[in-house]
Amino acid sequence: MIRQFELVERVKAYDPGADEDLLNRAYVFSMKAHGSQSRASGDPYFSHPLGVAEILTRLKLDSASIVTGLLHDTVEDTEATLDQIEGLFGTEIGQLVDGVTKLSRLELQSDHTKHAENFRKLVLAMSNDIRVLLVKLADRLHNMQTIHYIKDPEKRRRIALETLEIYAPLAERMGMHEIKDQLENLAFAQVYPEAYASIVQRLSFLREQGTDLADQIIAELGAVLTDDGVQCTVSGREKTPYSIWRKMQKKRMEFEQLSDIMAFRIIVDDVTACYQGLGVIHSHYSMIPGRFKDYISTPKPNNYRSLHTGVIGPLRHRIEIQIRTYDMHEVAELGVAAHWQYKQGRPLMEGRQYRWLRELLDILEHAAGPEEFLENTKLEMFQDQVFCFTPKGDLIALPRGATPVDFAYAVHTEVGNTCVGAKINGRIVPLRSELHNGDQVEIVNSRAQTPSPTWERFVVTGKARACIRRFIRTQQRAQYIELGRAMIQKEFQHEGYEYADKSLDGVLKKFKAEEPEDVLAQIGEGMLGAREVVNAIFPGTRAKQVPDKVVPLNRQRAKAAKGSTAIPIRGLIPGMAMHFAGCCHPLPGDRIVGIVTTGKGVTIHTIDCETLESFAETPERWLDVAWDQDPNAADSHVGRLSVVITNQPGSLGSLTTVIGKNLGNISNLKITNRSIDFFEVLVDVEVKDVRHLTNIIAALRATPAISSVDRARG
C-alpha cells in the first residue's frame, strides 16, 4: 500500500493546485471508516480504495476523482452516511460517491435482469458525470487484479464475464486502451483459462527467441527514419493475449499463422511528421494491401488518432506499424483522462467522441426494458466500424454491416422514422444495402412514412433497433386498443347497452389493469374475451351466454357473413393487431371472418377458407368482421394465383407483362412443378381489391401462353 504522503505527492506531481488538505482528510476518513475490515486476500479492506485511488493517479485525474476513489465504498460497507460525506467533503464529491455506490449495490445481484439493470444505471450515472465511470473502471480493475482470491469459481467467472462484456468495451469507447487491455487479459484468464495459458506460454517462448529480432527491427526503423530527416522515437509492443485470441477466433487462424504479434510504434513531434514518416516507411518497404488505415484525418469515435500500416519490414518480416504524435499517444493510452477539463470546472461531455454516449441514452429512452437495452447496447459497442459521410461532408461512424436505415437513425431519430429511400454515392439503392468505408449516403424522407417492422431484420445498430421496436410496440398497443374497443362495443350492443370507456373502471382491479386502455388492449390481443369482461361488468348477463355446445360450421359462416354488427377492418397495419391468413390471402371485396388468437390479435380468413374447419369447436374465437376500406386509399393487398404456363420461350415474360399492364405488382414467384410441356407457378400479386385480381385473372386467361389460372387456396 502506498502511504498518505506518497499519494498526495503523486497528485501534486501532475496537478500542483490540488487540494492537499482534502486528499489527506479523505485518506484518514476512509482508513478509519473501514477499520479492521479485511478482503478475501486477508489484506486490510482499506487496501482496495487506496488501490483504486492509485490507479486514478496514473490516469492523472482531478482531486475530486481521487477522493471519490478513496471513499467509494464507505457508504456501502461502513457506518458512514452520504450526508456525512457531503458535509465533510462537499456536494460534488457526495454526488460522485453516491453514483458509484448505487452501481456497487446493483453488482451484488447475479440475476441476468439485475445484470442488465446494473448496466442501465451505469449509463444513467455516467451521463450526469462521466467521472463516475472512470472511478468505476478503476474499481473494477483493482477487483480484477485480486479476483484470484475469491474461492467460488462460478462467482469469479460471472465477474470476469461482466468485465469482458461491459467494462472493457466501455473503457475502449472512452479511449482508455491501457485500462481496456488490463481488464480484458485479467478477465480472459478467468473465463478461458486454458486458452489464456496456451497463448501466454507461446508468447513467452517467442519472447525468448525473438528479443534480438525485435531490437534489430526497432534499430533499423529508427535509422531509416532518421536518415530521411524524421526525428522520432521507435518502440515495439507485444499484442495482448486476449487480442491475439480474439483475432484467432475471428479469422479462424492458428497461432503460428499470425504475422503481427508485435506492433511497432513511431512517435513524432507533429502531424506533418506523421505523414512524412509514413512516406519514408512505404518508400523503403513493401506495403501489405488492405492494411493501411488513416485515423488522423478520420479519428475513431473515442478520438483515437494514428496512422496504421502493414509492411514487409526489416529482415523480410511482416510487421504492423503505428505512427502518431506524442499528444496522440497520450490520448490513445489514457483516453478521456488525457484531456481532462474538470480543472476548469466544466464537464467534458461535448464533442464527437461523446456521440456514442448520447446514442446509448437514446437507446435507453426507446428500450422496453433492461434486457433489451443491454442487447441493443452490445450491438452498439462490439462491432468494427465503417466511416460514412453525409452529403454535407459530416462523418458518421457505424458498426460494420450497417445499412442506410442505421445511417438515418444515427443522423437523427426522426430522419430514421421517415426514411423511404437512400442514395449511396449518388445511386439509388435498397434500404438493406451494406455500407462501406468512405460511402456518401443521402437519405430520402417522407412525412407519410413510418418505420417498417421488416427493418428490424437487417439493421445492426442498437439505436435503430430500439427505435423500430418502440414504434412497433406503440402501434401494436394502439391497434389492439382500437380492435378491443370495437369487440366490446359489439358485446355491449348485444346486451342493449351503450358503451363508454369509463364502464371499465369498476373491473380494472379484477383484470390487474391501471386504465381502461389496458383492458381494451388485452381484449384486442386475445388475452381477454370481450364476453368475459361484459360478464364482469354486468354479472346478470351470464344467463344469456350461448349454451356450451358445438355450433355447426355452416351456421358460424352464415352468422359471420351477415355483417350487421361486424367490426370494420380499416387503418390497421397488417402484421400487428391483425394478420391476413396465408392460407387464403383475403382481399377487400371477399366475405371474411376473424379468428382470435391469444397473444396475436385477429387473423382474417375468407369465409370459405378450409382452415376454418379446425376452429368449428371453438365458436368463442370467431369474430364478425367486414371491410371498411377508403376507395381512394393507395393500400395494396397480396392475392395468390396458381398458374399453369406452357413450357416455351417467352411464356414467363407474357405472364409478367400481362400482370404489369393490369397494374399488378408481383411480390413473389415460385415454380412448384415442371414437366416437358408445362410449368406450374404460384404468383403473389399486390392488388387493390378482389375486383382488381379478377381483372388480372381474366386477362391472363385470354393469353395464349397461359394454360390455366385460378386463385390459389390453401
PDB file of C-alpha atoms in Angstrom, residues 269-469:
ATOM      1  CA  ASP A 269       6.515  15.730 -32.960  1.00  0.00           C
ATOM      2  CA  ASP A 270       3.636  16.837 -35.209  1.00  0.00           C
ATOM      3  CA  VAL A 271       1.029  15.705 -37.763  1.00  0.00           C
ATOM      4  CA  THR A 272       3.217  16.674 -40.742  1.00  0.00           C
ATOM      5  CA  ALA A 273       5.949  14.376 -39.448  1.00  0.00           C
ATOM      6  CA  CYS A 274       3.390  11.529 -39.194  1.00  0.00           C
ATOM      7  CA  TYR A 275       2.722  11.612 -42.928  1.00  0.00           C
ATOM      8  CA  GLN A 276       6.394  12.243 -43.703  1.00  0.00           C
ATOM      9  CA  GLY A 277       7.312   9.168 -41.649  1.00  0.00           C
ATOM     10  CA  LEU A 278       4.626   7.130 -43.417  1.00  0.00           C
ATOM     11  CA  GLY A 279       6.088   8.130 -46.791  1.00  0.00           C
ATOM     12  CA  VAL A 280       9.579   7.085 -45.677  1.00  0.00           C
ATOM     13  CA  ILE A 281       8.331   3.674 -44.459  1.00  0.00           C
ATOM     14  CA  HIS A 282       6.351   2.999 -47.668  1.00  0.00           C
ATOM     15  CA  SER A 283       9.254   4.065 -49.869  1.00  0.00           C
ATOM     16  CA  HIS A 284      11.674   1.669 -48.104  1.00  0.00           C
ATOM     17  CA  TYR A 285       9.407  -1.334 -47.526  1.00  0.00           C
ATOM     18  CA  SER A 286       6.636  -3.078 -49.499  1.00  0.00           C
ATOM     19  CA  MET A 287       3.214  -2.186 -48.145  1.00  0.00           C
ATOM     20  CA  ILE A 288       0.739  -5.036 -47.469  1.00  0.00           C
ATOM     21  CA  PRO A 289      -2.506  -4.216 -49.390  1.00  0.00           C
ATOM     22  CA  GLY A 290      -5.569  -3.520 -47.262  1.00  0.00           C
ATOM     23  CA  ARG A 291      -3.592  -2.867 -44.066  1.00  0.00           C
ATOM     24  CA  PHE A 292      -3.345   0.954 -44.264  1.00  0.00           C
ATOM     25  CA  LYS A 293      -5.744   2.977 -42.087  1.00  0.00           C
ATOM     26  CA  ASP A 294      -5.724   6.735 -41.558  1.00  0.00           C
ATOM     27  CA  TYR A 295      -7.258   7.533 -38.155  1.00  0.00           C
ATOM     28  CA  ILE A 296      -5.757  11.040 -38.162  1.00  0.00           C
ATOM     29  CA  SER A 297      -7.969  12.500 -40.894  1.00  0.00           C
ATOM     30  CA  THR A 298     -10.929  10.350 -39.719  1.00  0.00           C
ATOM     31  CA  PRO A 299     -10.470   9.699 -35.974  1.00  0.00           C
ATOM     32  CA  LYS A 300     -12.319   6.877 -34.227  1.00  0.00           C
ATOM     33  CA  PRO A 301     -15.429   7.888 -32.211  1.00  0.00           C
ATOM     34  CA  ASN A 302     -13.361   7.830 -28.995  1.00  0.00           C
ATOM     35  CA  ASN A 303     -10.973  10.410 -30.544  1.00  0.00           C
ATOM     36  CA  TYR A 304      -8.207   7.852 -31.190  1.00  0.00           C
ATOM     37  CA  ARG A 305      -5.843   9.211 -33.869  1.00  0.00           C
ATOM     38  CA  SER A 306      -2.981   7.371 -35.530  1.00  0.00           C
ATOM     39  CA  LEU A 307      -1.712   6.034 -38.859  1.00  0.00           C
ATOM     40  CA  HIS A 308      -1.693   2.232 -39.160  1.00  0.00           C
ATOM     41  CA  THR A 309       0.122   0.337 -41.886  1.00  0.00           C
ATOM     42  CA  GLY A 310       1.427  -3.158 -42.525  1.00  0.00           C
ATOM     43  CA  VAL A 311       4.697  -3.713 -44.408  1.00  0.00           C
ATOM     44  CA  ILE A 312       7.220  -6.386 -45.262  1.00  0.00           C
ATOM     45  CA  GLY A 313       9.738  -4.732 -42.965  1.00  0.00           C
ATOM     46  CA  PRO A 314      13.316  -5.239 -41.815  1.00  0.00           C
ATOM     47  CA  LEU A 315      14.686  -8.787 -42.200  1.00  0.00           C
ATOM     48  CA  ARG A 316      11.699  -9.536 -44.516  1.00  0.00           C
ATOM     49  CA  HIS A 317       9.267  -9.819 -41.582  1.00  0.00           C
ATOM     50  CA  ARG A 318       5.602  -8.807 -41.872  1.00  0.00           C
ATOM     51  CA  ILE A 319       5.105  -6.128 -39.228  1.00  0.00           C
ATOM     52  CA  GLU A 320       2.417  -3.675 -38.147  1.00  0.00           C
ATOM     53  CA  ILE A 321       3.447  -0.039 -37.646  1.00  0.00           C
ATOM     54  CA  GLN A 322       1.560   2.752 -35.874  1.00  0.00           C
ATOM     55  CA  ILE A 323       2.644   6.360 -36.426  1.00  0.00           C
ATOM     56  CA  ARG A 324       1.378   9.147 -34.138  1.00  0.00           C
ATOM     57  CA  THR A 325       2.386  12.307 -32.279  1.00  0.00           C
ATOM     58  CA  TYR A 326       3.220  12.401 -28.569  1.00  0.00           C
ATOM     59  CA  ASP A 327      -0.149  14.047 -27.827  1.00  0.00           C
ATOM     60  CA  MET A 328      -1.971  11.396 -29.854  1.00  0.00           C
ATOM     61  CA  HIS A 329      -0.090   8.694 -27.958  1.00  0.00           C
ATOM     62  CA  GLU A 330      -1.182  10.103 -24.604  1.00  0.00           C
ATOM     63  CA  VAL A 331      -4.815  10.212 -25.748  1.00  0.00           C
ATOM     64  CA  ALA A 332      -4.513   6.650 -27.113  1.00  0.00           C
ATOM     65  CA  GLU A 333      -3.324   5.328 -23.752  1.00  0.00           C
ATOM     66  CA  LEU A 334      -5.368   7.446 -21.325  1.00  0.00           C
ATOM     67  CA  GLY A 335      -8.390   8.404 -23.426  1.00  0.00           C
ATOM     68  CA  VAL A 336     -10.688  10.985 -21.864  1.00  0.00           C
ATOM     69  CA  ALA A 337      -8.309  11.361 -18.907  1.00  0.00           C
ATOM     70  CA  ALA A 338      -5.607  12.708 -21.213  1.00  0.00           C
ATOM     71  CA  HIS A 339      -7.528  15.901 -21.965  1.00  0.00           C
ATOM     72  CA  TRP A 340      -9.358  16.403 -18.708  1.00  0.00           C
ATOM     73  CA  GLN A 341     -11.331  19.635 -18.392  1.00  0.00           C
ATOM     74  CA  TYR A 342     -12.741  19.400 -14.882  1.00  0.00           C
ATOM     75  CA  LYS A 343      -9.839  21.592 -13.771  1.00  0.00           C
ATOM     76  CA  GLN A 344     -11.706  24.448 -15.447  1.00  0.00           C
ATOM     77  CA  GLY A 345     -14.873  23.457 -13.591  1.00  0.00           C
ATOM     78  CA  ARG A 346     -16.835  22.256 -16.617  1.00  0.00           C
ATOM     79  CA  PRO A 347     -17.504  18.629 -17.562  1.00  0.00           C
ATOM     80  CA  LEU A 348     -16.103  17.265 -20.806  1.00  0.00           C
ATOM     81  CA  MET A 349     -19.333  15.975 -22.314  1.00  0.00           C
ATOM     82  CA  GLU A 350     -19.441  17.598 -25.742  1.00  0.00           C
ATOM     83  CA  GLY A 351     -17.623  16.679 -28.924  1.00  0.00           C
ATOM     84  CA  ARG A 352     -17.741  13.846 -31.416  1.00  0.00           C
ATOM     85  CA  GLN A 353     -16.031  11.380 -29.068  1.00  0.00           C
ATOM     86  CA  TYR A 354     -19.133  11.539 -26.819  1.00  0.00           C
ATOM     87  CA  ARG A 355     -21.634  10.850 -29.588  1.00  0.00           C
ATOM     88  CA  TRP A 356     -21.691   7.163 -28.527  1.00  0.00           C
ATOM     89  CA  LEU A 357     -22.780   8.147 -25.004  1.00  0.00           C
ATOM     90  CA  ARG A 358     -25.640  10.239 -26.364  1.00  0.00           C
ATOM     91  CA  GLU A 359     -26.619   7.278 -28.570  1.00  0.00           C
ATOM     92  CA  LEU A 360     -26.639   4.989 -25.520  1.00  0.00           C
ATOM     93  CA  LEU A 361     -29.019   7.438 -23.846  1.00  0.00           C
ATOM     94  CA  ASP A 362     -31.234   7.359 -26.973  1.00  0.00           C
ATOM     95  CA  ILE A 363     -31.309   3.550 -26.804  1.00  0.00           C
ATOM     96  CA  LEU A 364     -32.122   3.782 -23.094  1.00  0.00           C
ATOM     97  CA  GLU A 365     -35.092   6.024 -23.887  1.00  0.00           C
ATOM     98  CA  HIS A 366     -36.509   3.665 -26.545  1.00  0.00           C
ATOM     99  CA  ALA A 367     -35.795   0.265 -24.955  1.00  0.00           C
ATOM    100  CA  ALA A 368     -38.708  -1.634 -23.418  1.00  0.00           C
ATOM    101  CA  GLY A 369     -36.658  -2.980 -20.501  1.00  0.00           C
ATOM    102  CA  PRO A 370     -33.134  -3.557 -19.145  1.00  0.00           C
ATOM    103  CA  GLU A 371     -32.557  -6.791 -21.109  1.00  0.00           C
ATOM    104  CA  GLU A 372     -33.436  -5.161 -24.455  1.00  0.00           C
ATOM    105  CA  PHE A 373     -31.229  -2.181 -23.561  1.00  0.00           C
ATOM    106  CA  LEU A 374     -28.290  -4.489 -22.803  1.00  0.00           C
ATOM    107  CA  GLU A 375     -28.845  -6.445 -26.043  1.00  0.00           C
ATOM    108  CA  ASN A 376     -29.017  -3.307 -28.201  1.00  0.00           C
ATOM    109  CA  THR A 377     -26.022  -1.720 -26.482  1.00  0.00           C
ATOM    110  CA  LYS A 378     -23.875  -4.801 -27.058  1.00  0.00           C
ATOM    111  CA  LEU A 379     -24.726  -4.449 -30.743  1.00  0.00           C
ATOM    112  CA  GLU A 380     -23.560  -0.833 -30.491  1.00  0.00           C
ATOM    113  CA  MET A 381     -20.246  -1.497 -28.750  1.00  0.00           C
ATOM    114  CA  PHE A 382     -18.815  -4.752 -30.043  1.00  0.00           C
ATOM    115  CA  GLN A 383     -18.604  -4.364 -33.821  1.00  0.00           C
ATOM    116  CA  ASP A 384     -15.860  -2.963 -36.012  1.00  0.00           C
ATOM    117  CA  GLN A 385     -16.540   0.408 -37.580  1.00  0.00           C
ATOM    118  CA  VAL A 386     -17.182   1.841 -41.025  1.00  0.00           C
ATOM    119  CA  PHE A 387     -16.971   5.584 -41.668  1.00  0.00           C
ATOM    120  CA  CYS A 388     -19.552   7.192 -43.966  1.00  0.00           C
ATOM    121  CA  PHE A 389     -20.329  10.784 -44.909  1.00  0.00           C
ATOM    122  CA  THR A 390     -23.477  12.901 -45.189  1.00  0.00           C
ATOM    123  CA  PRO A 391     -23.948  14.985 -48.372  1.00  0.00           C
ATOM    124  CA  LYS A 392     -22.536  17.956 -46.398  1.00  0.00           C
ATOM    125  CA  GLY A 393     -19.380  16.012 -45.522  1.00  0.00           C
ATOM    126  CA  ASP A 394     -20.165  15.229 -41.858  1.00  0.00           C
ATOM    127  CA  LEU A 395     -18.596  11.968 -40.683  1.00  0.00           C
ATOM    128  CA  ILE A 396     -20.858   9.228 -39.267  1.00  0.00           C
ATOM    129  CA  ALA A 397     -19.214   6.160 -37.650  1.00  0.00           C
ATOM    130  CA  LEU A 398     -21.282   2.961 -37.763  1.00  0.00           C
ATOM    131  CA  PRO A 399     -20.735  -0.729 -36.967  1.00  0.00           C
ATOM    132  CA  ARG A 400     -19.584  -2.925 -39.825  1.00  0.00           C
ATOM    133  CA  GLY A 401     -22.558  -4.285 -41.768  1.00  0.00           C
ATOM    134  CA  ALA A 402     -24.645  -1.144 -41.177  1.00  0.00           C
ATOM    135  CA  THR A 403     -27.338  -0.144 -43.688  1.00  0.00           C
ATOM    136  CA  PRO A 404     -28.811   3.204 -44.827  1.00  0.00           C
ATOM    137  CA  VAL A 405     -31.525   2.762 -42.174  1.00  0.00           C
ATOM    138  CA  ASP A 406     -28.810   2.584 -39.475  1.00  0.00           C
ATOM    139  CA  PHE A 407     -27.216   5.691 -41.014  1.00  0.00           C
ATOM    140  CA  ALA A 408     -30.563   7.542 -40.970  1.00  0.00           C
ATOM    141  CA  TYR A 409     -31.120   6.794 -37.272  1.00  0.00           C
ATOM    142  CA  ALA A 410     -27.515   7.806 -36.493  1.00  0.00           C
ATOM    143  CA  VAL A 411     -28.217  11.233 -38.038  1.00  0.00           C
ATOM    144  CA  HIS A 412     -31.463  11.716 -36.068  1.00  0.00           C
ATOM    145  CA  THR A 413     -34.332   9.562 -34.808  1.00  0.00           C
ATOM    146  CA  GLU A 414     -36.865  11.489 -36.929  1.00  0.00           C
ATOM    147  CA  VAL A 415     -34.722  11.025 -40.063  1.00  0.00           C
ATOM    148  CA  GLY A 416     -34.801   7.272 -39.438  1.00  0.00           C
ATOM    149  CA  ASN A 417     -38.531   7.142 -38.713  1.00  0.00           C
ATOM    150  CA  THR A 418     -39.418   8.890 -42.014  1.00  0.00           C
ATOM    151  CA  CYS A 419     -36.822   7.177 -44.240  1.00  0.00           C
ATOM    152  CA  VAL A 420     -38.258   5.923 -47.559  1.00  0.00           C
ATOM    153  CA  GLY A 421     -35.131   5.521 -49.686  1.00  0.00           C
ATOM    154  CA  ALA A 422     -31.393   6.104 -49.909  1.00  0.00           C
ATOM    155  CA  LYS A 423     -28.651   7.030 -52.330  1.00  0.00           C
ATOM    156  CA  ILE A 424     -25.116   5.721 -51.861  1.00  0.00           C
ATOM    157  CA  ASN A 425     -22.534   7.691 -53.844  1.00  0.00           C
ATOM    158  CA  GLY A 426     -25.366   9.157 -55.952  1.00  0.00           C
ATOM    159  CA  ARG A 427     -27.005   5.816 -56.840  1.00  0.00           C
ATOM    160  CA  ILE A 428     -30.429   4.757 -55.518  1.00  0.00           C
ATOM    161  CA  VAL A 429     -30.036   1.526 -53.543  1.00  0.00           C
ATOM    162  CA  PRO A 430     -32.269  -0.781 -51.438  1.00  0.00           C
ATOM    163  CA  LEU A 431     -32.523   0.174 -47.760  1.00  0.00           C
ATOM    164  CA  ARG A 432     -30.925  -3.141 -46.752  1.00  0.00           C
ATOM    165  CA  SER A 433     -27.695  -2.416 -48.716  1.00  0.00           C
ATOM    166  CA  GLU A 434     -24.478  -2.713 -46.691  1.00  0.00           C
ATOM    167  CA  LEU A 435     -22.421   0.458 -46.258  1.00  0.00           C
ATOM    168  CA  HIS A 436     -18.651   0.555 -46.809  1.00  0.00           C
ATOM    169  CA  ASN A 437     -15.865   2.879 -45.703  1.00  0.00           C
ATOM    170  CA  GLY A 438     -15.980   6.246 -47.460  1.00  0.00           C
ATOM    171  CA  ASP A 439     -19.558   5.931 -48.777  1.00  0.00           C
ATOM    172  CA  GLN A 440     -21.515   9.171 -49.103  1.00  0.00           C
ATOM    173  CA  VAL A 441     -25.090   8.471 -48.022  1.00  0.00           C
ATOM    174  CA  GLU A 442     -28.147  10.596 -48.782  1.00  0.00           C
ATOM    175  CA  ILE A 443     -31.431   9.682 -47.074  1.00  0.00           C
ATOM    176  CA  VAL A 444     -34.777  10.318 -48.816  1.00  0.00           C
ATOM    177  CA  ASN A 445     -37.579  11.154 -46.376  1.00  0.00           C
ATOM    178  CA  SER A 446     -41.363  11.390 -46.457  1.00  0.00           C
ATOM    179  CA  ARG A 447     -43.639  12.650 -43.707  1.00  0.00           C
ATOM    180  CA  ALA A 448     -46.127   9.909 -44.609  1.00  0.00           C
ATOM    181  CA  GLN A 449     -43.567   7.168 -43.885  1.00  0.00           C
ATOM    182  CA  THR A 450     -43.390   5.189 -40.639  1.00  0.00           C
ATOM    183  CA  PRO A 451     -40.798   2.575 -39.603  1.00  0.00           C
ATOM    184  CA  SER A 452     -41.423  -0.833 -41.159  1.00  0.00           C
ATOM    185  CA  PRO A 453     -41.366  -3.895 -38.873  1.00  0.00           C
ATOM    186  CA  THR A 454     -39.257  -5.637 -41.557  1.00  0.00           C
ATOM    187  CA  TRP A 455     -36.395  -3.161 -40.961  1.00  0.00           C
ATOM    188  CA  GLU A 456     -35.566  -4.912 -37.713  1.00  0.00           C
ATOM    189  CA  ARG A 457     -34.402  -7.959 -39.702  1.00  0.00           C
ATOM    190  CA  PHE A 458     -31.437  -6.148 -41.263  1.00  0.00           C
ATOM    191  CA  VAL A 459     -30.455  -3.154 -39.064  1.00  0.00           C
ATOM    192  CA  VAL A 460     -27.342  -3.657 -36.922  1.00  0.00           C
ATOM    193  CA  THR A 461     -27.133  -0.609 -34.636  1.00  0.00           C
ATOM    194  CA  GLY A 462     -28.730  -0.679 -31.214  1.00  0.00           C
ATOM    195  CA  LYS A 463     -30.314   2.745 -31.698  1.00  0.00           C
ATOM    196  CA  ALA A 464     -32.086   1.770 -34.939  1.00  0.00           C
ATOM    197  CA  ARG A 465     -33.364  -1.483 -33.456  1.00  0.00           C
ATOM    198  CA  ALA A 466     -34.585   0.235 -30.275  1.00  0.00           C
ATOM    199  CA  CYS A 467     -36.459   2.945 -32.237  1.00  0.00           C
ATOM    200  CA  ILE A 468     -38.110   0.423 -34.577  1.00  0.00           C
ATOM    201  CA  ARG A 469     -39.161  -1.797 -31.670  1.00  0.00           C
TER     202      ARG A 469
END
